[in-house]
Amino acid sequence: GAGVSQSPSNKVTEKGKDVELRCDPISGHTALYWYRQSLGQGLEFLIYFQGNSAPDKSGLPSDRFSAERTGGSVSTLTIQRTQQEDSAVYLCASRPGTSGALGEQYFGPGTRLTVT
Amino acid sequence: EDQVTQSPEALRLQEGESSSLNCSYTVSGLRGLFWYRQDPGKGPEFLFTLYSAGEEKEKERLKATLTKKESFLHITAPKPEDSATYLCAVRPWEGAQKLVFGQGTRLTINP
């Protein structure tokens, strides 16, 4: 079946502009994660959605970052007033739910964001 | 503070030359350690889950092991297609819903 998809694959934006990144998880997966990966770094947790529960936003680096998940499926990560330090690859992952190992996540290919 | 450190940062091997990658962790109560493979331009791909010291998992030329303080990813007789970045992550405590990742080891296998 289809894996996790993300769009766009690449985004170049000017400093100060807003951007929206989209994630389509695997159908039926109730858990969805957003991560950020800077050059040569490990993955940095941003936000976690599980079903209809309130999201865990503890990893969002500033109030310029927000995310929503509509209908328990598609998620959008929004970065307002982008800064150069926001340049990174943004990865989305999903997993079936609360059962199974937390780390058995299925990742999308990522969106490479470049802020000029 | 929960922390995961991987070493070396980069490793170059000749085809067939076996070696090991290290993942050491400092967490309040390990509830799972996970290994991933990441190819350039792609998201990580899940490889293994380890829960308790002494546990081992194998897949083709890869074997992951776990002690109370670290995990090793052993690669036996590697091939060029094993070239990738290998990431380690931990679930740091019971009930944690997010992982702590290491920075990865970039492995290159020369033919």
GROMACS .gro file of C-alpha atoms in nm:
model
  227
    1GLY     CA    1   0.000   0.000   0.000
    2ALA     CA    2   0.092   0.366  -0.018
    3GLY     CA    3   0.343   0.495   0.230
    4VAL     CA    4   0.362   0.832   0.400
    5SER     CA    5   0.373   1.115   0.150
    6GLN     CA    6   0.483   1.473   0.198
    7SER     CA    7   0.455   1.782  -0.014
    8PRO     CA    8   0.624   1.978  -0.142
    9SER     CA    9   0.949   1.784  -0.163
   10ASN     CA   10   1.144   2.108  -0.178
   11LYS     CA   11   1.049   2.459  -0.076
   12VAL     CA   12   1.256   2.773  -0.112
   13THR     CA   13   1.114   3.080   0.058
   14GLU     CA   14   1.224   3.426   0.151
   15LYS     CA   15   1.286   3.524   0.509
   16GLY     CA   16   0.968   3.651   0.668
   17LYS     CA   17   0.727   3.455   0.448
   18ASP     CA   18   0.490   3.190   0.581
   19VAL     CA   19   0.511   2.828   0.460
   20GLU     CA   20   0.282   2.526   0.484
   21LEU     CA   21   0.410   2.170   0.471
   22ARG     CA   22   0.174   1.880   0.416
   23CYS     CA   23   0.180   1.520   0.535
   24ASP     CA   24  -0.046   1.235   0.422
   25PRO     CA   25   0.000   0.944   0.665
   26ILE     CA   26  -0.063   0.579   0.592
   27SER     CA   27  -0.437   0.513   0.585
   28GLY     CA   28  -0.563   0.397   0.923
   29HIS     CA   29  -0.260   0.517   1.118
   30THR     CA   30  -0.384   0.715   1.415
   31ALA     CA   31  -0.047   0.843   1.540
   32LEU     CA   32   0.138   1.113   1.346
   33TYR     CA   33   0.468   1.285   1.423
   34TRP     CA   34   0.657   1.581   1.282
   35TYR     CA   35   1.036   1.600   1.312
   36ARG     CA   36   1.301   1.842   1.197
   37GLN     CA   37   1.642   1.728   1.074
   38SER     CA   38   1.915   1.984   1.033
   39LEU     CA   39   2.233   1.912   0.838
   40GLY     CA   40   2.436   1.643   1.012
   41GLN     CA   41   2.198   1.627   1.307
   42GLY     CA   42   1.962   1.370   1.442
   43LEU     CA   43   1.588   1.408   1.434
   44GLU     CA   44   1.434   1.672   1.656
   45PHE     CA   45   1.078   1.600   1.772
   46LEU     CA   46   0.832   1.880   1.697
   47ILE     CA   47   0.474   1.762   1.756
   48TYR     CA   48   0.269   1.442   1.802
   49PHE     CA   49  -0.096   1.370   1.721
   50GLN     CA   50  -0.281   1.063   1.850
   51GLY     CA   51  -0.637   1.013   1.737
   52ASN     CA   52  -0.870   1.279   1.877
   53SER     CA   53  -0.648   1.358   2.176
   54ALA     CA   54  -0.490   1.699   2.225
   55PRO     CA   55  -0.157   1.708   2.041
   56ASP     CA   56   0.176   1.706   2.223
   57LYS     CA   57   0.329   2.036   2.110
   58SER     CA   58   0.622   2.029   2.349
   59GLY     CA   59   0.884   2.014   2.072
   60LEU     CA   60   0.774   2.318   1.876
   61PRO     CA   61   1.070   2.561   1.892
   62SER     CA   62   0.869   2.885   1.892
   63ASP     CA   63   0.518   3.020   1.854
   64ARG     CA   64   0.589   3.073   1.484
   65PHE     CA   65   0.539   2.699   1.443
   66SER     CA   66   0.197   2.537   1.448
   67ALA     CA   67   0.040   2.220   1.316
   68GLU     CA   68  -0.303   2.076   1.271
   69ARG     CA   69  -0.447   1.744   1.172
   70THR     CA   70  -0.783   1.742   1.002
   71GLY     CA   71  -1.017   1.446   1.023
   72GLY     CA   72  -0.753   1.234   1.187
   73SER     CA   73  -0.564   1.206   0.861
   74VAL     CA   74  -0.379   1.479   0.672
   75SER     CA   75  -0.158   1.710   0.874
   76THR     CA   76  -0.019   2.053   0.794
   77LEU     CA   77   0.283   2.212   0.960
   78THR     CA   78   0.285   2.591   0.931
   79ILE     CA   79   0.585   2.812   0.991
   80GLN     CA   80   0.511   3.183   1.010
   81ARG     CA   81   0.762   3.460   0.944
   82THR     CA   82   1.031   3.211   0.845
   83GLN     CA   83   1.388   3.266   0.959
   84GLN     CA   84   1.710   3.130   0.810
   85GLU     CA   85   1.755   2.897   1.107
   86ASP     CA   86   1.430   2.726   1.004
   87SER     CA   87   1.612   2.577   0.704
   88ALA     CA   88   1.606   2.200   0.748
   89VAL     CA   89   1.436   1.884   0.631
   90TYR     CA   90   1.095   1.840   0.788
   91LEU     CA   91   0.994   1.477   0.826
   92CYS     CA   92   0.655   1.330   0.900
   93ALA     CA   93   0.600   0.981   1.038
   94SER     CA   94   0.296   0.773   1.124
   95ARG     CA   95   0.228   0.451   1.311
   96PRO     CA   96  -0.082   0.241   1.361
   97GLY     CA   97  -0.168   0.362   1.709
   98THR     CA   98  -0.096   0.308   2.073
   99SER     CA   99  -0.022  -0.060   2.029
  100GLY     CA  100   0.313  -0.177   1.906
  101ALA     CA  101   0.654  -0.029   1.966
  102LEU     CA  102   0.673   0.350   1.972
  103GLY     CA  103   0.975   0.346   1.746
  104GLU     CA  104   0.814   0.143   1.469
  105GLN     CA  105   0.729   0.454   1.275
  106TYR     CA  106   0.692   0.490   0.900
  107PHE     CA  107   0.855   0.802   0.765
  108GLY     CA  108   0.780   1.011   0.463
  109PRO     CA  109   1.055   1.138   0.233
  110GLY     CA  110   1.059   1.482   0.394
  111THR     CA  111   1.030   1.840   0.277
  112ARG     CA  112   1.355   2.027   0.235
  113LEU     CA  113   1.295   2.387   0.340
  114THR     CA  114   1.543   2.657   0.246
  115VAL     CA  115   1.495   3.009   0.377
  116THR     CA  116   1.692   3.271   0.186
  117GLU     CA  117   1.866   1.518   3.058
  118ASP     CA  118   1.792   1.227   2.827
  119GLN     CA  119   2.074   1.194   2.575
  120VAL     CA  120   2.177   0.962   2.291
  121THR     CA  121   2.526   0.970   2.143
  122GLN     CA  122   2.638   0.777   1.837
  123SER     CA  123   2.993   0.701   1.733
  124PRO     CA  124   3.173   0.728   1.509
  125GLU     CA  125   3.015   1.017   1.316
  126ALA     CA  126   3.138   0.863   0.991
  127LEU     CA  127   3.291   0.529   0.900
  128ARG     CA  128   3.444   0.410   0.576
  129LEU     CA  129   3.494   0.038   0.519
  130GLN     CA  130   3.600  -0.182   0.234
  131GLU     CA  131   3.348  -0.430   0.105
  132GLY     CA  132   3.361  -0.736   0.327
  133GLU     CA  133   3.525  -0.554   0.619
  134SER     CA  134   3.312  -0.612   0.930
  135SER     CA  135   3.271  -0.344   1.200
  136SER     CA  136   3.035  -0.205   1.464
  137LEU     CA  137   2.851   0.120   1.522
  138ASN     CA  138   2.788   0.241   1.876
  139CYS     CA  139   2.488   0.408   2.037
  140SER     CA  140   2.527   0.509   2.402
  141TYR     CA  141   2.240   0.653   2.601
  142THR     CA  142   2.166   0.830   2.926
  143VAL     CA  143   1.796   0.810   3.008
  144SER     CA  144   1.585   0.785   3.320
  145GLY     CA  145   1.432   0.448   3.231
  146LEU     CA  146   1.480   0.288   2.893
  147ARG     CA  147   1.160   0.159   2.739
  148GLY     CA  148   1.291   0.065   2.398
  149LEU     CA  149   1.586   0.133   2.170
  150PHE     CA  150   1.537   0.158   1.796
  151TRP     CA  151   1.769   0.147   1.496
  152TYR     CA  152   1.693   0.306   1.159
  153ARG     CA  153   1.859   0.326   0.822
  154GLN     CA  154   1.841   0.652   0.628
  155ASP     CA  155   1.940   0.683   0.263
  156PRO     CA  156   2.019   1.026   0.115
  157GLY     CA  157   1.706   1.223   0.036
  158LYS     CA  158   1.478   0.976   0.212
  159GLY     CA  159   1.315   0.936   0.548
  160PRO     CA  160   1.447   0.686   0.802
  161GLU     CA  161   1.350   0.322   0.762
  162PHE     CA  162   1.286   0.122   1.079
  163LEU     CA  163   1.524  -0.172   1.134
  164PHE     CA  164   1.513  -0.308   1.492
  165THR     CA  165   1.355  -0.274   1.834
  166LEU     CA  166   1.545  -0.380   2.148
  167TYR     CA  167   1.398  -0.373   2.497
  168SER     CA  168   1.627  -0.539   2.747
  169ALA     CA  169   1.997  -0.593   2.810
  170GLY     CA  170   2.124  -0.904   2.635
  171GLU     CA  171   1.865  -0.888   2.362
  172GLU     CA  172   1.982  -0.933   2.002
  173LYS     CA  173   1.809  -0.888   1.667
  174GLU     CA  174   1.938  -0.979   1.321
  175LYS     CA  175   1.852  -0.886   0.966
  176GLU     CA  176   2.070  -0.997   0.678
  177ARG     CA  177   2.420  -0.858   0.747
  178LEU     CA  178   2.309  -0.650   1.046
  179LYS     CA  179   2.287  -0.751   1.409
  180ALA     CA  180   2.181  -0.519   1.689
  181THR     CA  181   2.268  -0.583   2.053
  182LEU     CA  182   2.181  -0.403   2.376
  183THR     CA  183   2.350  -0.355   2.713
  184LYS     CA  184   2.242  -0.139   3.007
  185LYS     CA  185   2.429   0.162   2.872
  186GLU     CA  186   2.469   0.115   2.499
  187SER     CA  187   2.371  -0.062   2.182
  188PHE     CA  188   2.584  -0.187   1.897
  189LEU     CA  189   2.493  -0.235   1.536
  190HIS     CA  190   2.727  -0.498   1.400
  191ILE     CA  191   2.767  -0.520   1.026
  192THR     CA  192   2.920  -0.839   0.889
  193ALA     CA  193   3.083  -0.858   0.545
  194PRO     CA  194   2.914  -0.538   0.430
  195LYS     CA  195   2.830  -0.460   0.070
  196PRO     CA  196   2.819  -0.118  -0.101
  197GLU     CA  197   2.440  -0.119  -0.078
  198ASP     CA  198   2.473  -0.108   0.301
  199SER     CA  199   2.604   0.248   0.268
  200ALA     CA  200   2.365   0.479   0.453
  201THR     CA  201   2.329   0.680   0.771
  202TYR     CA  202   2.227   0.466   1.067
  203LEU     CA  203   2.022   0.635   1.338
  204CYS     CA  204   1.959   0.520   1.692
  205ALA     CA  205   1.668   0.640   1.908
  206VAL     CA  206   1.537   0.562   2.255
  207ARG     CA  207   1.204   0.580   2.433
  208PRO     CA  208   1.340   0.738   2.751
  209TRP     CA  209   1.076   0.646   3.010
  210GLU     CA  210   0.750   0.459   3.056
  211GLY     CA  211   0.468   0.658   2.903
  212ALA     CA  212   0.697   0.872   2.686
  213GLN     CA  213   0.531   0.935   2.352
  214LYS     CA  214   0.835   1.074   2.179
  215LEU     CA  215   1.179   0.942   2.096
  216VAL     CA  216   1.522   1.089   2.158
  217PHE     CA  217   1.749   1.045   1.856
  218GLY     CA  218   2.123   1.031   1.816
  219GLN     CA  219   2.292   1.228   1.543
  220GLY     CA  220   2.364   0.919   1.333
  221THR     CA  221   2.664   0.738   1.186
  222ARG     CA  222   2.729   0.785   0.816
  223LEU     CA  223   2.853   0.450   0.683
  224THR     CA  224   3.027   0.419   0.346
  225ILE     CA  225   3.120   0.081   0.201
  226ASN     CA  226   3.372   0.099  -0.082
  227PRO     CA  227   3.368  -0.176  -0.347
   0.00000   0.00000   0.00000
